[in-house]
XYZ file of C-alpha atoms in Angstrom:
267
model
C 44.988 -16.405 79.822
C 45.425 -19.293 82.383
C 47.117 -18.664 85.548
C 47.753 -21.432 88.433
C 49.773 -21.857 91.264
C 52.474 -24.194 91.294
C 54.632 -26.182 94.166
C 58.241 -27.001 93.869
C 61.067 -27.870 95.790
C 64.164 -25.925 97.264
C 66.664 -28.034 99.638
C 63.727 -29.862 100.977
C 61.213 -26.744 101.697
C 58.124 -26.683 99.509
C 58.248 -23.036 97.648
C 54.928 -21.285 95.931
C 55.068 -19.994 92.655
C 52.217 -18.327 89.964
C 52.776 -19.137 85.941
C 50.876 -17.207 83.657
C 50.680 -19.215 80.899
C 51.577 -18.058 77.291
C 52.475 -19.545 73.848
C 55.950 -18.236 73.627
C 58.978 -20.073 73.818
C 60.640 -16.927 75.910
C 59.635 -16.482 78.871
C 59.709 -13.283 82.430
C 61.087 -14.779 85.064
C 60.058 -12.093 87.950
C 61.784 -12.044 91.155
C 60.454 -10.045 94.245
C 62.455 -7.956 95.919
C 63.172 -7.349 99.781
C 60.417 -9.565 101.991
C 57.947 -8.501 99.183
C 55.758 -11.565 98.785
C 55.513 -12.666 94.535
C 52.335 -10.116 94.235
C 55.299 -6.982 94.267
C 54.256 -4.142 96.069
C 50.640 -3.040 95.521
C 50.189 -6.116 93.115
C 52.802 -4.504 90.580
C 54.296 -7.984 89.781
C 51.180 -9.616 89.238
C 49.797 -6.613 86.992
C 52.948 -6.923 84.875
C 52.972 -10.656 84.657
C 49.221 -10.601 83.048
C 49.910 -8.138 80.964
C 52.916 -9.852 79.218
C 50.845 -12.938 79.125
C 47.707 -11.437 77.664
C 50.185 -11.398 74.929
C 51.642 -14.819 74.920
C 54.550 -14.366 77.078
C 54.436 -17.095 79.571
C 55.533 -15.719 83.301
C 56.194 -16.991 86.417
C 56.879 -15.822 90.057
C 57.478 -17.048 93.141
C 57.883 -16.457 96.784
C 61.306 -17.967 97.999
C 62.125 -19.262 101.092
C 60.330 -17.810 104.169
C 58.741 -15.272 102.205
C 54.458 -15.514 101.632
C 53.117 -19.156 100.873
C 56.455 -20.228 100.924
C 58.360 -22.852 103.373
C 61.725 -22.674 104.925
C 63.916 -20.108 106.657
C 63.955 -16.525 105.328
C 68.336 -16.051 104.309
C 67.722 -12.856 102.613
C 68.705 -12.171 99.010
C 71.950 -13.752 99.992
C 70.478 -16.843 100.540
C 68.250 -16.928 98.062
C 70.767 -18.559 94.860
C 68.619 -21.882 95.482
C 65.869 -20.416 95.270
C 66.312 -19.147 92.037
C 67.696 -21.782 90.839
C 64.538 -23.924 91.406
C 62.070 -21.448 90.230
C 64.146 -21.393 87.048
C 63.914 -25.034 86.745
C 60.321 -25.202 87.501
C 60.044 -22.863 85.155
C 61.286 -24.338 81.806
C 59.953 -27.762 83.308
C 56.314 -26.239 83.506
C 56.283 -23.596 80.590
C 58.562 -25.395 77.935
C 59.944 -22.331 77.437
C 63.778 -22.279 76.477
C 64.773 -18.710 76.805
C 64.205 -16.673 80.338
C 64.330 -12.852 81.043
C 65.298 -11.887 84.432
C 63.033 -9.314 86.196
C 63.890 -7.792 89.497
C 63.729 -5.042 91.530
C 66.161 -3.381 94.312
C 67.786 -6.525 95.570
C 66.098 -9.091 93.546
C 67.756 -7.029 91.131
C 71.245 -7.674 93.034
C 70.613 -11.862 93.263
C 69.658 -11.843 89.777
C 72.766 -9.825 88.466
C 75.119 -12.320 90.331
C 73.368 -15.780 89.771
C 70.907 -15.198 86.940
C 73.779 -15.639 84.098
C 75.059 -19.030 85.764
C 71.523 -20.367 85.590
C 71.235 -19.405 81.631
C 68.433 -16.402 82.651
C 69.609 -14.161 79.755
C 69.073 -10.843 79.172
C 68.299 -9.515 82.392
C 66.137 -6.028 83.434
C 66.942 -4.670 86.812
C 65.271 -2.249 88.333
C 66.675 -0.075 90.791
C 69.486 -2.573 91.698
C 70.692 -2.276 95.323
C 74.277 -1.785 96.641
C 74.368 -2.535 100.126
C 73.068 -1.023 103.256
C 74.404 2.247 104.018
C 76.559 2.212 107.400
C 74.344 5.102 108.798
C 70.844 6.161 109.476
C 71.786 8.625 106.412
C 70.360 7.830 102.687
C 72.990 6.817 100.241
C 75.375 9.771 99.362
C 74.282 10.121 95.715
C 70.516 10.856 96.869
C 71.559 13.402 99.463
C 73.532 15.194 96.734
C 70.883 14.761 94.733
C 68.046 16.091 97.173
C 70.655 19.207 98.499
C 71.241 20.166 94.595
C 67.416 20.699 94.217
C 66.966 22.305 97.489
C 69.825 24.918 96.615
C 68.008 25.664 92.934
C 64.569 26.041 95.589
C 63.612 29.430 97.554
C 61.754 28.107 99.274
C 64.358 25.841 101.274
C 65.705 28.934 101.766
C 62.804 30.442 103.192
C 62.212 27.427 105.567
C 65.996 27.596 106.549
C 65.971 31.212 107.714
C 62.534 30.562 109.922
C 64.639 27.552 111.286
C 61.935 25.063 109.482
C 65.291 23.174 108.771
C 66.785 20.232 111.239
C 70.168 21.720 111.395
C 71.591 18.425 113.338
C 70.440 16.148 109.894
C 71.591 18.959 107.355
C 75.190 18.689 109.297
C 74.790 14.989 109.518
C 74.551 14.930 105.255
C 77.121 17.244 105.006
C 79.438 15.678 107.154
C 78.547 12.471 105.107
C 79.194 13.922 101.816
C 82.784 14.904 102.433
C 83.702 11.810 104.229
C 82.133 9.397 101.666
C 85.448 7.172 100.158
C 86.405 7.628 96.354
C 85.307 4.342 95.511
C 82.381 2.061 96.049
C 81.952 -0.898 98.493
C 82.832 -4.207 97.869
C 79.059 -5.128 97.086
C 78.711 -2.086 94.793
C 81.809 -2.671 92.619
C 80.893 -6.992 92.871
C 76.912 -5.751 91.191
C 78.662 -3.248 88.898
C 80.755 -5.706 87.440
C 78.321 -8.200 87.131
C 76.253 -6.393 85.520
C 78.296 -4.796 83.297
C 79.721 -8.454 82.240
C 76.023 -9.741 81.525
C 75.009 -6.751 79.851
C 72.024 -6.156 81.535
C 69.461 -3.784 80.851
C 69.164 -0.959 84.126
C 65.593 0.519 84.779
C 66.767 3.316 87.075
C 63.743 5.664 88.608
C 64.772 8.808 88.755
C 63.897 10.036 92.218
C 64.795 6.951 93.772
C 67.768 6.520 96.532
C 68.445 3.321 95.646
C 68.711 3.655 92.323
C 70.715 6.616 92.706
C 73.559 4.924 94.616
C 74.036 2.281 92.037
C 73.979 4.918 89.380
C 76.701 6.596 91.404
C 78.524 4.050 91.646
C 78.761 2.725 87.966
C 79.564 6.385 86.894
C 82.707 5.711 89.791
C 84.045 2.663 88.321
C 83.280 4.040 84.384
C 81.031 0.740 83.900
C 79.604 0.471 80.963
C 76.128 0.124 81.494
C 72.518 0.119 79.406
C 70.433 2.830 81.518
C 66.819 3.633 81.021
C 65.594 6.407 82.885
C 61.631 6.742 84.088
C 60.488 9.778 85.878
C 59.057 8.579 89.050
C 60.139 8.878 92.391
C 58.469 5.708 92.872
C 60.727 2.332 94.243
C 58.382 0.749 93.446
C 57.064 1.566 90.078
C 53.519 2.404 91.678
C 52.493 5.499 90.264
C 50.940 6.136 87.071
C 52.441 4.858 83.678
C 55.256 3.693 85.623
C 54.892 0.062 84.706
C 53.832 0.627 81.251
C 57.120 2.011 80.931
C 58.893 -0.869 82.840
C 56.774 -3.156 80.756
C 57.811 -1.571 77.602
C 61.375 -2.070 78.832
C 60.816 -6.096 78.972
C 58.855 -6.205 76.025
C 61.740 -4.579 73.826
C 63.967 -7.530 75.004
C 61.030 -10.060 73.862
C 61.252 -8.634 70.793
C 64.388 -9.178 70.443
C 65.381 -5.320 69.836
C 68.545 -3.554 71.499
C 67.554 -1.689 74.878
C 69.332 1.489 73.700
C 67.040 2.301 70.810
C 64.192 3.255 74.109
C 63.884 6.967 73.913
C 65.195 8.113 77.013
C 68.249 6.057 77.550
C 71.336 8.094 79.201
């Protein structure tokens, strides 16, 4: 396996990218999310990138604009449609390849269910896609149902509430959120759902996760019909064990060619 750095151009700033090379004509394009540099937190993106090329999948990342080795102003996942754009380019340019799969998580995720389609990347795996910023200090309103459901099933929540071991002020803080929350979704939520349910992308949701929870919410809202794969972690960022075995298994059933909904698991 060969893997080198290469330089290419977005609106005039010189951006940083890593191809693993591979003999396949398909090839993982793998977008970091947030400020995460193209390494993914605790090197999870560059793990996953030699491991599909120790098989001859040819893979590249990249850090966009602002971000790591990269030039230019930092705009955010908003910003970042050039980006992609070029690394895509760069991409088939460098690899030959003539078929991409999108990889992202949380709001690389987002950018790459509302440009990747445009730019031929085709099928598409997001993980954990992410539906805005909540307008609080509060987690989204599917993970505090979520957490409140298992603390009701606990006794020992109940325990810690009667010894006043519980911040009353936050539990009426959730509350309060939960019944104020609005039927339906905002605008970015319902814009991703839709996009993603038009591109038919594959969703890697982990299960403990808040951000993956709201988007889940929100497709079951708007009655989306969406490919889910489920992994037991609590873990955004696929960090703990077998967690990206299981998001690599996910990406290797599209390379294969094979419909995401034969994965045990799927809900």
């Amino acid at each position: 396996m060969t893997r080198r750095v290469v330089r290419f151009l977005c609106e005039g700033a010189t951006l940083l990218g890593t191809l693993d090379e591979g003999s396949g004509a398909t090839g993982a394009l793998i977008v970091s999310g947030g400020n995460e540099i193209r390494a993914g937190a605790h090197r999870g993106m560059a793990m996953l990138a030699a491991r599909l090329a120790a098989s001859g999948t040819p893979v590249f990342r990249y850090d966009r604009r602002g971000i790591g080795d990269s030039e230019g102003a930092n705009g955010g996942y908003a910003g970042a449609a050039p980006d992609l754009a070029a690394a895509a380019a760069t991409f088939r340019a460098e690899a030959g390849v003539t078929r991409i799969i999108g990889f992202g998580n949380c709001d690389a995720a987002t950018l790459l269910a509302l440009e990747g389609p445009a730019l031929g990347i085709d099928p598409l795996v997001l993980a954990n896609p992410w539906t805005g910023d909540e307008p609080d200090a509060f987690p989204p309103t599917a993970a505090i149902r979520a957490t409140y459901a298992a603390r009701l099933r606990d006794p020992a929540q109940w325990r810690r509430l009667l010894r006043g071991g519980v911040d009353l002020g936050k539990l009426a803080g959730g509350l309060a959120k939960l019944l104020l929350t609005r039927t339906t979704p905002p605008p970015l939520a319902e814009r991703l759902v839709r996009a993603v349910e038009r591109s038919r992308a594959t969703v890697i949701a982990a299960d403990g996760d808040a951000t993956a929870l709201a988007f889940a919410d929100a497709a079951r809202r708007l009655d989306a019909r969406i490919e889910l794969v489920r992994i037991a972690t609590d873990s955004h960022g696929f960090a703990r064990a077998g967690d990206l075995e299981a998001v690599e298994n996910v990406i290797r059933t599209h390379l294969r060619g094979e419909e995401a909904r034969t994965l045990p698991g799927r809900s």
